[in-house]
Amino acid sequence: RGDWPGIAAFAEDNIAKDKLNAAWWMVAGYAYSRQGLHVRAVERYQEVVRLDPNVAEGYTLLAQEYRATGAPRRAVALLTNAQHAVRESPNLFFLLGESHADLGQPGEAAQAYQQAVQLHAQFDEAWAGLGMSYARLGRVSEARGIAKSLTPHRPDLAARVEQVIATQR
């Protein structure tokens, strides 16, 4: 019910009792993230990844916190390495694309978004990211095609792609 400090305290109490339970570290990280305490969230999610390195969610949550703290390069490094442990996560590739986009690397972003949509063809946010990356790469007709396909069910995302196309002229 939004009592993030209470949830964080509850999770920390349980971590004190069972330091090897990745789930409690994840709950604590999420509670800190919701409070805007991103550095604490990073510390908790780092422990999640250490304790349970084969679960994509730990990597994606940690990468989101790296991005929230202004460290997209750390997110890219983490997610690039995570691909070796977790291969079938569209969210991992989506966040890798977002992190490359944060760094102004549209080619690398497009590659990551392509992998995300290959794994999950209805991942609209990844399609939008791919469209925006294509626009930034000068691949305007492909970007427009993506915007057109998003328009019927996600006009908000289509508009974002069109907006990037307009700024590239």
PDB file of C-alpha atoms in Angstrom:
ATOM      1  CA  ARG A   1       0.000   0.000   0.000  1.00  0.00           C
ATOM      2  CA  GLY A   2       2.916   2.310  -0.589  1.00  0.00           C
ATOM      3  CA  ASP A   3       4.645   1.889   2.769  1.00  0.00           C
ATOM      4  CA  TRP A   4       8.027   1.562   1.097  1.00  0.00           C
ATOM      5  CA  PRO A   5      10.045   2.422   4.235  1.00  0.00           C
ATOM      6  CA  GLY A   6       8.117  -0.267   6.130  1.00  0.00           C
ATOM      7  CA  ILE A   7       8.630  -2.804   3.356  1.00  0.00           C
ATOM      8  CA  ALA A   8      12.347  -1.978   3.228  1.00  0.00           C
ATOM      9  CA  ALA A   9      12.648  -2.450   7.000  1.00  0.00           C
ATOM     10  CA  PHE A  10      10.749  -5.751   6.823  1.00  0.00           C
ATOM     11  CA  ALA A  11      13.019  -6.977   4.013  1.00  0.00           C
ATOM     12  CA  GLU A  12      16.153  -5.874   5.894  1.00  0.00           C
ATOM     13  CA  ASP A  13      14.977  -7.778   8.996  1.00  0.00           C
ATOM     14  CA  ASN A  14      14.582 -10.887   6.871  1.00  0.00           C
ATOM     15  CA  ILE A  15      17.976 -10.359   5.214  1.00  0.00           C
ATOM     16  CA  ALA A  16      19.543 -10.271   8.686  1.00  0.00           C
ATOM     17  CA  LYS A  17      18.004 -13.703   9.329  1.00  0.00           C
ATOM     18  CA  ASP A  18      18.819 -15.187   5.910  1.00  0.00           C
ATOM     19  CA  LYS A  19      21.588 -13.379   4.021  1.00  0.00           C
ATOM     20  CA  LEU A  20      21.546 -15.947   1.206  1.00  0.00           C
ATOM     21  CA  ASN A  21      17.915 -15.401   0.196  1.00  0.00           C
ATOM     22  CA  ALA A  22      18.019 -13.372  -3.021  1.00  0.00           C
ATOM     23  CA  ALA A  23      14.279 -12.691  -2.852  1.00  0.00           C
ATOM     24  CA  TRP A  24      14.611 -10.555   0.289  1.00  0.00           C
ATOM     25  CA  TRP A  25      17.454  -8.583  -1.275  1.00  0.00           C
ATOM     26  CA  MET A  26      15.209  -7.978  -4.292  1.00  0.00           C
ATOM     27  CA  VAL A  27      12.310  -6.794  -2.121  1.00  0.00           C
ATOM     28  CA  ALA A  28      14.619  -4.423  -0.269  1.00  0.00           C
ATOM     29  CA  GLY A  29      16.047  -3.094  -3.529  1.00  0.00           C
ATOM     30  CA  TYR A  30      12.604  -2.492  -4.940  1.00  0.00           C
ATOM     31  CA  ALA A  31      11.439  -0.713  -1.796  1.00  0.00           C
ATOM     32  CA  TYR A  32      14.504   1.549  -1.839  1.00  0.00           C
ATOM     33  CA  SER A  33      14.025   2.244  -5.528  1.00  0.00           C
ATOM     34  CA  ARG A  34      10.415   3.281  -4.956  1.00  0.00           C
ATOM     35  CA  GLN A  35      11.660   5.742  -2.335  1.00  0.00           C
ATOM     36  CA  GLY A  36      14.212   7.204  -4.745  1.00  0.00           C
ATOM     37  CA  LEU A  37      17.089   5.737  -2.730  1.00  0.00           C
ATOM     38  CA  HIS A  38      18.829   4.453  -5.835  1.00  0.00           C
ATOM     39  CA  VAL A  39      22.289   3.933  -4.349  1.00  0.00           C
ATOM     40  CA  ARG A  40      20.819   1.640  -1.668  1.00  0.00           C
ATOM     41  CA  ALA A  41      18.769  -0.107  -4.343  1.00  0.00           C
ATOM     42  CA  VAL A  42      21.938  -0.678  -6.401  1.00  0.00           C
ATOM     43  CA  GLU A  43      23.651  -2.271  -3.397  1.00  0.00           C
ATOM     44  CA  ARG A  44      20.707  -4.620  -2.815  1.00  0.00           C
ATOM     45  CA  TYR A  45      20.340  -5.585  -6.477  1.00  0.00           C
ATOM     46  CA  GLN A  46      24.076  -6.245  -6.747  1.00  0.00           C
ATOM     47  CA  GLU A  47      23.593  -8.833  -4.030  1.00  0.00           C
ATOM     48  CA  VAL A  48      20.618 -10.330  -5.917  1.00  0.00           C
ATOM     49  CA  VAL A  49      22.809 -10.817  -8.994  1.00  0.00           C
ATOM     50  CA  ARG A  50      25.618 -12.294  -6.905  1.00  0.00           C
ATOM     51  CA  LEU A  51      23.307 -14.745  -5.144  1.00  0.00           C
ATOM     52  CA  ASP A  52      21.171 -15.706  -8.154  1.00  0.00           C
ATOM     53  CA  PRO A  53      23.158 -15.003 -11.339  1.00  0.00           C
ATOM     54  CA  ASN A  54      20.849 -16.947 -13.659  1.00  0.00           C
ATOM     55  CA  VAL A  55      17.762 -14.789 -13.112  1.00  0.00           C
ATOM     56  CA  ALA A  56      17.268 -11.970 -15.614  1.00  0.00           C
ATOM     57  CA  GLU A  57      15.146  -9.846 -13.302  1.00  0.00           C
ATOM     58  CA  GLY A  58      18.073  -9.124 -10.974  1.00  0.00           C
ATOM     59  CA  TYR A  59      20.127  -7.794 -13.865  1.00  0.00           C
ATOM     60  CA  THR A  60      17.312  -5.709 -15.298  1.00  0.00           C
ATOM     61  CA  LEU A  61      16.456  -4.141 -11.948  1.00  0.00           C
ATOM     62  CA  LEU A  62      20.126  -3.376 -11.280  1.00  0.00           C
ATOM     63  CA  ALA A  63      20.510  -1.892 -14.766  1.00  0.00           C
ATOM     64  CA  GLN A  64      17.476   0.339 -14.206  1.00  0.00           C
ATOM     65  CA  GLU A  65      19.054   1.623 -11.007  1.00  0.00           C
ATOM     66  CA  TYR A  66      22.365   2.278 -12.749  1.00  0.00           C
ATOM     67  CA  ARG A  67      20.441   4.328 -15.314  1.00  0.00           C
ATOM     68  CA  ALA A  68      18.576   6.132 -12.508  1.00  0.00           C
ATOM     69  CA  THR A  69      21.883   7.097 -10.915  1.00  0.00           C
ATOM     70  CA  GLY A  70      23.219   8.438 -14.218  1.00  0.00           C
ATOM     71  CA  ALA A  71      25.481   5.481 -14.943  1.00  0.00           C
ATOM     72  CA  PRO A  72      24.284   4.078 -18.286  1.00  0.00           C
ATOM     73  CA  ARG A  73      27.805   2.794 -19.071  1.00  0.00           C
ATOM     74  CA  ARG A  74      27.610   0.555 -16.009  1.00  0.00           C
ATOM     75  CA  ALA A  75      24.186  -0.622 -17.190  1.00  0.00           C
ATOM     76  CA  VAL A  76      25.610  -1.470 -20.626  1.00  0.00           C
ATOM     77  CA  ALA A  77      28.530  -3.370 -19.098  1.00  0.00           C
ATOM     78  CA  LEU A  78      26.248  -5.275 -16.720  1.00  0.00           C
ATOM     79  CA  LEU A  79      23.704  -6.206 -19.383  1.00  0.00           C
ATOM     80  CA  THR A  80      26.361  -7.142 -21.930  1.00  0.00           C
ATOM     81  CA  ASN A  81      27.889  -9.549 -19.419  1.00  0.00           C
ATOM     82  CA  ALA A  82      24.471 -10.783 -18.305  1.00  0.00           C
ATOM     83  CA  GLN A  83      23.760 -12.035 -21.829  1.00  0.00           C
ATOM     84  CA  HIS A  84      26.107 -14.932 -21.101  1.00  0.00           C
ATOM     85  CA  ALA A  85      24.056 -16.057 -18.105  1.00  0.00           C
ATOM     86  CA  VAL A  86      20.575 -15.122 -19.326  1.00  0.00           C
ATOM     87  CA  ARG A  87      19.891 -15.518 -23.033  1.00  0.00           C
ATOM     88  CA  GLU A  88      16.127 -15.425 -23.434  1.00  0.00           C
ATOM     89  CA  SER A  89      15.139 -12.172 -21.750  1.00  0.00           C
ATOM     90  CA  PRO A  90      13.530  -9.541 -23.956  1.00  0.00           C
ATOM     91  CA  ASN A  91      13.586  -7.099 -21.015  1.00  0.00           C
ATOM     92  CA  LEU A  92      17.350  -7.483 -20.699  1.00  0.00           C
ATOM     93  CA  PHE A  93      17.851  -6.617 -24.371  1.00  0.00           C
ATOM     94  CA  PHE A  94      15.323  -3.770 -24.161  1.00  0.00           C
ATOM     95  CA  LEU A  95      17.209  -2.193 -21.259  1.00  0.00           C
ATOM     96  CA  LEU A  96      20.478  -2.722 -23.095  1.00  0.00           C
ATOM     97  CA  GLY A  97      18.950  -0.773 -25.991  1.00  0.00           C
ATOM     98  CA  GLU A  98      17.735   1.955 -23.649  1.00  0.00           C
ATOM     99  CA  SER A  99      21.176   2.206 -22.052  1.00  0.00           C
ATOM    100  CA  HIS A 100      22.887   2.503 -25.442  1.00  0.00           C
ATOM    101  CA  ALA A 101      20.310   5.138 -26.397  1.00  0.00           C
ATOM    102  CA  ASP A 102      21.156   7.027 -23.181  1.00  0.00           C
ATOM    103  CA  LEU A 103      24.766   7.065 -24.379  1.00  0.00           C
ATOM    104  CA  GLY A 104      23.851   8.308 -27.858  1.00  0.00           C
ATOM    105  CA  GLN A 105      24.742   4.995 -29.527  1.00  0.00           C
ATOM    106  CA  PRO A 106      21.847   4.349 -31.923  1.00  0.00           C
ATOM    107  CA  GLY A 107      23.547   1.503 -33.806  1.00  0.00           C
ATOM    108  CA  GLU A 108      24.172  -0.504 -30.672  1.00  0.00           C
ATOM    109  CA  ALA A 109      20.722   0.419 -29.361  1.00  0.00           C
ATOM    110  CA  ALA A 110      19.094  -0.836 -32.566  1.00  0.00           C
ATOM    111  CA  GLN A 111      20.904  -4.174 -32.287  1.00  0.00           C
ATOM    112  CA  ALA A 112      19.690  -4.650 -28.722  1.00  0.00           C
ATOM    113  CA  TYR A 113      16.113  -3.655 -29.562  1.00  0.00           C
ATOM    114  CA  GLN A 114      16.165  -6.080 -32.504  1.00  0.00           C
ATOM    115  CA  GLN A 115      17.070  -8.893 -30.146  1.00  0.00           C
ATOM    116  CA  ALA A 116      14.259  -7.865 -27.781  1.00  0.00           C
ATOM    117  CA  VAL A 117      11.617  -7.953 -30.517  1.00  0.00           C
ATOM    118  CA  GLN A 118      12.962 -11.248 -31.867  1.00  0.00           C
ATOM    119  CA  LEU A 119      12.331 -12.750 -28.440  1.00  0.00           C
ATOM    120  CA  HIS A 120       8.961 -11.019 -27.964  1.00  0.00           C
ATOM    121  CA  ALA A 121       7.321  -9.804 -31.161  1.00  0.00           C
ATOM    122  CA  GLN A 122       4.613  -7.801 -29.333  1.00  0.00           C
ATOM    123  CA  PHE A 123       7.058  -5.780 -27.211  1.00  0.00           C
ATOM    124  CA  ASP A 124       5.768  -2.350 -28.272  1.00  0.00           C
ATOM    125  CA  GLU A 125       8.270  -0.325 -26.243  1.00  0.00           C
ATOM    126  CA  ALA A 126      11.146  -2.222 -27.872  1.00  0.00           C
ATOM    127  CA  TRP A 127       9.630  -1.604 -31.311  1.00  0.00           C
ATOM    128  CA  ALA A 128       9.413   2.104 -30.495  1.00  0.00           C
ATOM    129  CA  GLY A 129      13.029   2.119 -29.338  1.00  0.00           C
ATOM    130  CA  LEU A 130      14.015   0.383 -32.564  1.00  0.00           C
ATOM    131  CA  GLY A 131      12.063   2.949 -34.587  1.00  0.00           C
ATOM    132  CA  MET A 132      13.718   5.853 -32.795  1.00  0.00           C
ATOM    133  CA  SER A 133      17.142   4.262 -33.271  1.00  0.00           C
ATOM    134  CA  TYR A 134      16.462   3.768 -36.969  1.00  0.00           C
ATOM    135  CA  ALA A 135      15.437   7.424 -37.259  1.00  0.00           C
ATOM    136  CA  ARG A 136      18.682   8.507 -35.579  1.00  0.00           C
ATOM    137  CA  LEU A 137      20.617   6.284 -37.997  1.00  0.00           C
ATOM    138  CA  GLY A 138      18.905   7.911 -40.996  1.00  0.00           C
ATOM    139  CA  ARG A 139      16.817   4.827 -41.735  1.00  0.00           C
ATOM    140  CA  VAL A 140      13.672   6.952 -41.936  1.00  0.00           C
ATOM    141  CA  SER A 141      11.502   4.647 -44.058  1.00  0.00           C
ATOM    142  CA  GLU A 142      12.021   1.785 -41.592  1.00  0.00           C
ATOM    143  CA  ALA A 143      11.294   4.108 -38.666  1.00  0.00           C
ATOM    144  CA  ARG A 144       8.085   5.279 -40.347  1.00  0.00           C
ATOM    145  CA  GLY A 145       7.036   1.680 -40.942  1.00  0.00           C
ATOM    146  CA  ILE A 146       7.423   0.943 -37.239  1.00  0.00           C
ATOM    147  CA  ALA A 147       5.482   4.089 -36.308  1.00  0.00           C
ATOM    148  CA  LYS A 148       2.716   3.092 -38.706  1.00  0.00           C
ATOM    149  CA  SER A 149       2.487  -0.398 -37.198  1.00  0.00           C
ATOM    150  CA  LEU A 150       2.311   1.060 -33.664  1.00  0.00           C
ATOM    151  CA  THR A 151      -0.343   3.679 -34.477  1.00  0.00           C
ATOM    152  CA  PRO A 152      -3.492   1.506 -34.150  1.00  0.00           C
ATOM    153  CA  HIS A 153      -2.779   0.141 -30.678  1.00  0.00           C
ATOM    154  CA  ARG A 154      -0.046   2.414 -29.241  1.00  0.00           C
ATOM    155  CA  PRO A 155      -0.448   5.875 -30.754  1.00  0.00           C
ATOM    156  CA  ASP A 156       1.601   7.331 -27.899  1.00  0.00           C
ATOM    157  CA  LEU A 157       4.653   5.292 -28.914  1.00  0.00           C
ATOM    158  CA  ALA A 158       4.053   5.946 -32.605  1.00  0.00           C
ATOM    159  CA  ALA A 159       4.022   9.679 -31.863  1.00  0.00           C
ATOM    160  CA  ARG A 160       7.374   9.397 -30.061  1.00  0.00           C
ATOM    161  CA  VAL A 161       8.910   7.663 -33.069  1.00  0.00           C
ATOM    162  CA  GLU A 162       7.457  10.303 -35.424  1.00  0.00           C
ATOM    163  CA  GLN A 163       8.811  13.031 -33.146  1.00  0.00           C
ATOM    164  CA  VAL A 164      12.350  11.627 -33.429  1.00  0.00           C
ATOM    165  CA  ILE A 165      11.944  11.306 -37.200  1.00  0.00           C
ATOM    166  CA  ALA A 166      10.978  14.987 -37.358  1.00  0.00           C
ATOM    167  CA  THR A 167      14.062  16.059 -35.389  1.00  0.00           C
ATOM    168  CA  GLN A 168      16.418  14.184 -37.718  1.00  0.00           C
ATOM    169  CA  ARG A 169      15.666  16.266 -40.811  1.00  0.00           C
TER     170      ARG A 169
END
